[in-house]
């Protein structure tokens, strides 16, 4: 109903935890054909959470996809992460 066509689950292990944001997103983009990525304003990925939205936007420019940062929302007075 929300328009999601597919969900990709990446098992988290030590190898994934050690990846740089560029390596992780580069691999995912090559496998899945990312065109547009939406992340929350406090989103981070990669080793030491180094891949914040600004860095992801730069990676996206290099790899040919766009990144949209969405603001937090509240449901019933509770912030949704």
PDB file of C-alpha atoms in Angstrom:
ATOM      1  CA  UNK A   1       0.000   0.000   0.000  1.00  0.00           C
ATOM      2  CA  UNK A   2       2.982   2.323   0.612  1.00  0.00           C
ATOM      3  CA  UNK A   3       4.361   1.713  -2.873  1.00  0.00           C
ATOM      4  CA  UNK A   4       7.403  -0.307  -1.849  1.00  0.00           C
ATOM      5  CA  UNK A   5       8.263  -2.694  -4.653  1.00  0.00           C
ATOM      6  CA  UNK A   6      11.063  -4.634  -2.983  1.00  0.00           C
ATOM      7  CA  UNK A   7      12.883  -4.929   0.315  1.00  0.00           C
ATOM      8  CA  UNK A   8      16.534  -5.970   0.466  1.00  0.00           C
ATOM      9  CA  UNK A   9      17.851  -7.516   3.679  1.00  0.00           C
ATOM     10  CA  UNK A  10      21.618  -7.469   4.152  1.00  0.00           C
ATOM     11  CA  UNK A  11      22.724  -9.808   6.965  1.00  0.00           C
ATOM     12  CA  UNK A  12      24.888  -7.847   9.402  1.00  0.00           C
ATOM     13  CA  UNK A  13      28.177  -9.507  10.337  1.00  0.00           C
ATOM     14  CA  UNK A  14      31.765  -8.474  11.105  1.00  0.00           C
ATOM     15  CA  UNK A  15      32.582  -8.124   7.421  1.00  0.00           C
ATOM     16  CA  UNK A  16      29.693  -5.747   6.808  1.00  0.00           C
ATOM     17  CA  UNK A  17      30.496  -3.857  10.026  1.00  0.00           C
ATOM     18  CA  UNK A  18      34.044  -3.217   8.788  1.00  0.00           C
ATOM     19  CA  UNK A  19      33.006  -1.848   5.370  1.00  0.00           C
ATOM     20  CA  UNK A  20      33.419   1.786   4.447  1.00  0.00           C
ATOM     21  CA  UNK A  21      30.265   3.606   3.335  1.00  0.00           C
ATOM     22  CA  UNK A  22      31.646   3.681  -0.226  1.00  0.00           C
ATOM     23  CA  UNK A  23      32.251  -0.082  -0.294  1.00  0.00           C
ATOM     24  CA  UNK A  24      28.881  -0.963   1.223  1.00  0.00           C
ATOM     25  CA  UNK A  25      26.773   1.348  -0.947  1.00  0.00           C
ATOM     26  CA  UNK A  26      28.916   0.659  -4.021  1.00  0.00           C
ATOM     27  CA  UNK A  27      28.271  -3.067  -3.695  1.00  0.00           C
ATOM     28  CA  UNK A  28      24.573  -2.559  -3.004  1.00  0.00           C
ATOM     29  CA  UNK A  29      24.161  -0.110  -5.892  1.00  0.00           C
ATOM     30  CA  UNK A  30      25.861  -2.496  -8.318  1.00  0.00           C
ATOM     31  CA  UNK A  31      23.701  -5.442  -7.189  1.00  0.00           C
ATOM     32  CA  UNK A  32      20.380  -3.671  -6.831  1.00  0.00           C
ATOM     33  CA  UNK A  33      20.534  -0.803  -9.307  1.00  0.00           C
ATOM     34  CA  UNK A  34      19.853   2.019  -6.844  1.00  0.00           C
ATOM     35  CA  UNK A  35      18.301   5.053  -8.505  1.00  0.00           C
ATOM     36  CA  UNK A  36      17.116   7.026  -5.464  1.00  0.00           C
ATOM     37  CA  UNK A  37      17.909   6.467  -1.796  1.00  0.00           C
ATOM     38  CA  UNK A  38      15.874   7.982   1.047  1.00  0.00           C
ATOM     39  CA  UNK A  39      17.432   8.235   4.505  1.00  0.00           C
ATOM     40  CA  UNK A  40      16.534   9.896   7.776  1.00  0.00           C
ATOM     41  CA  UNK A  41      18.394  12.993   8.919  1.00  0.00           C
ATOM     42  CA  UNK A  42      20.200  11.022  11.639  1.00  0.00           C
ATOM     43  CA  UNK A  43      21.039   8.080   9.350  1.00  0.00           C
ATOM     44  CA  UNK A  44      24.576   6.688   9.291  1.00  0.00           C
ATOM     45  CA  UNK A  45      26.208   3.558   7.928  1.00  0.00           C
ATOM     46  CA  UNK A  46      29.621   2.076   7.431  1.00  0.00           C
ATOM     47  CA  UNK A  47      32.482   1.572   9.809  1.00  0.00           C
ATOM     48  CA  UNK A  48      32.203   4.008  12.729  1.00  0.00           C
ATOM     49  CA  UNK A  49      28.923   5.331  11.240  1.00  0.00           C
ATOM     50  CA  UNK A  50      30.988   7.409   8.820  1.00  0.00           C
ATOM     51  CA  UNK A  51      28.356   7.448   6.063  1.00  0.00           C
ATOM     52  CA  UNK A  52      26.087  10.329   7.018  1.00  0.00           C
ATOM     53  CA  UNK A  53      23.530  11.785   4.570  1.00  0.00           C
ATOM     54  CA  UNK A  54      25.996  14.347   3.143  1.00  0.00           C
ATOM     55  CA  UNK A  55      28.619  11.684   2.464  1.00  0.00           C
ATOM     56  CA  UNK A  56      25.981   9.399   0.935  1.00  0.00           C
ATOM     57  CA  UNK A  57      24.905  12.219  -1.381  1.00  0.00           C
ATOM     58  CA  UNK A  58      28.507  12.492  -2.614  1.00  0.00           C
ATOM     59  CA  UNK A  59      28.730   8.741  -3.120  1.00  0.00           C
ATOM     60  CA  UNK A  60      25.432   8.864  -4.987  1.00  0.00           C
ATOM     61  CA  UNK A  61      26.716  11.574  -7.322  1.00  0.00           C
ATOM     62  CA  UNK A  62      29.751   9.416  -8.096  1.00  0.00           C
ATOM     63  CA  UNK A  63      27.657   6.277  -8.678  1.00  0.00           C
ATOM     64  CA  UNK A  64      24.687   7.860 -10.450  1.00  0.00           C
ATOM     65  CA  UNK A  65      21.896   7.868  -7.877  1.00  0.00           C
ATOM     66  CA  UNK A  66      20.238  10.578  -5.818  1.00  0.00           C
ATOM     67  CA  UNK A  67      19.937  10.745  -2.045  1.00  0.00           C
ATOM     68  CA  UNK A  68      17.021  12.403  -0.281  1.00  0.00           C
ATOM     69  CA  UNK A  69      17.197  13.201   3.429  1.00  0.00           C
ATOM     70  CA  UNK A  70      13.838  13.200   5.177  1.00  0.00           C
ATOM     71  CA  UNK A  71      13.106  14.891   8.477  1.00  0.00           C
ATOM     72  CA  UNK A  72      11.952  13.031  11.538  1.00  0.00           C
ATOM     73  CA  UNK A  73       8.275  12.582  12.064  1.00  0.00           C
ATOM     74  CA  UNK A  74       6.204  11.965  15.160  1.00  0.00           C
ATOM     75  CA  UNK A  75       3.380   9.488  15.455  1.00  0.00           C
ATOM     76  CA  UNK A  76       1.243   9.806  18.544  1.00  0.00           C
ATOM     77  CA  UNK A  77       3.799  12.161  20.066  1.00  0.00           C
ATOM     78  CA  UNK A  78       6.644   9.661  19.602  1.00  0.00           C
ATOM     79  CA  UNK A  79       9.504  10.330  17.173  1.00  0.00           C
ATOM     80  CA  UNK A  80       9.851   7.667  14.516  1.00  0.00           C
ATOM     81  CA  UNK A  81      13.409   6.674  13.645  1.00  0.00           C
TER      82      UNK A  81
END
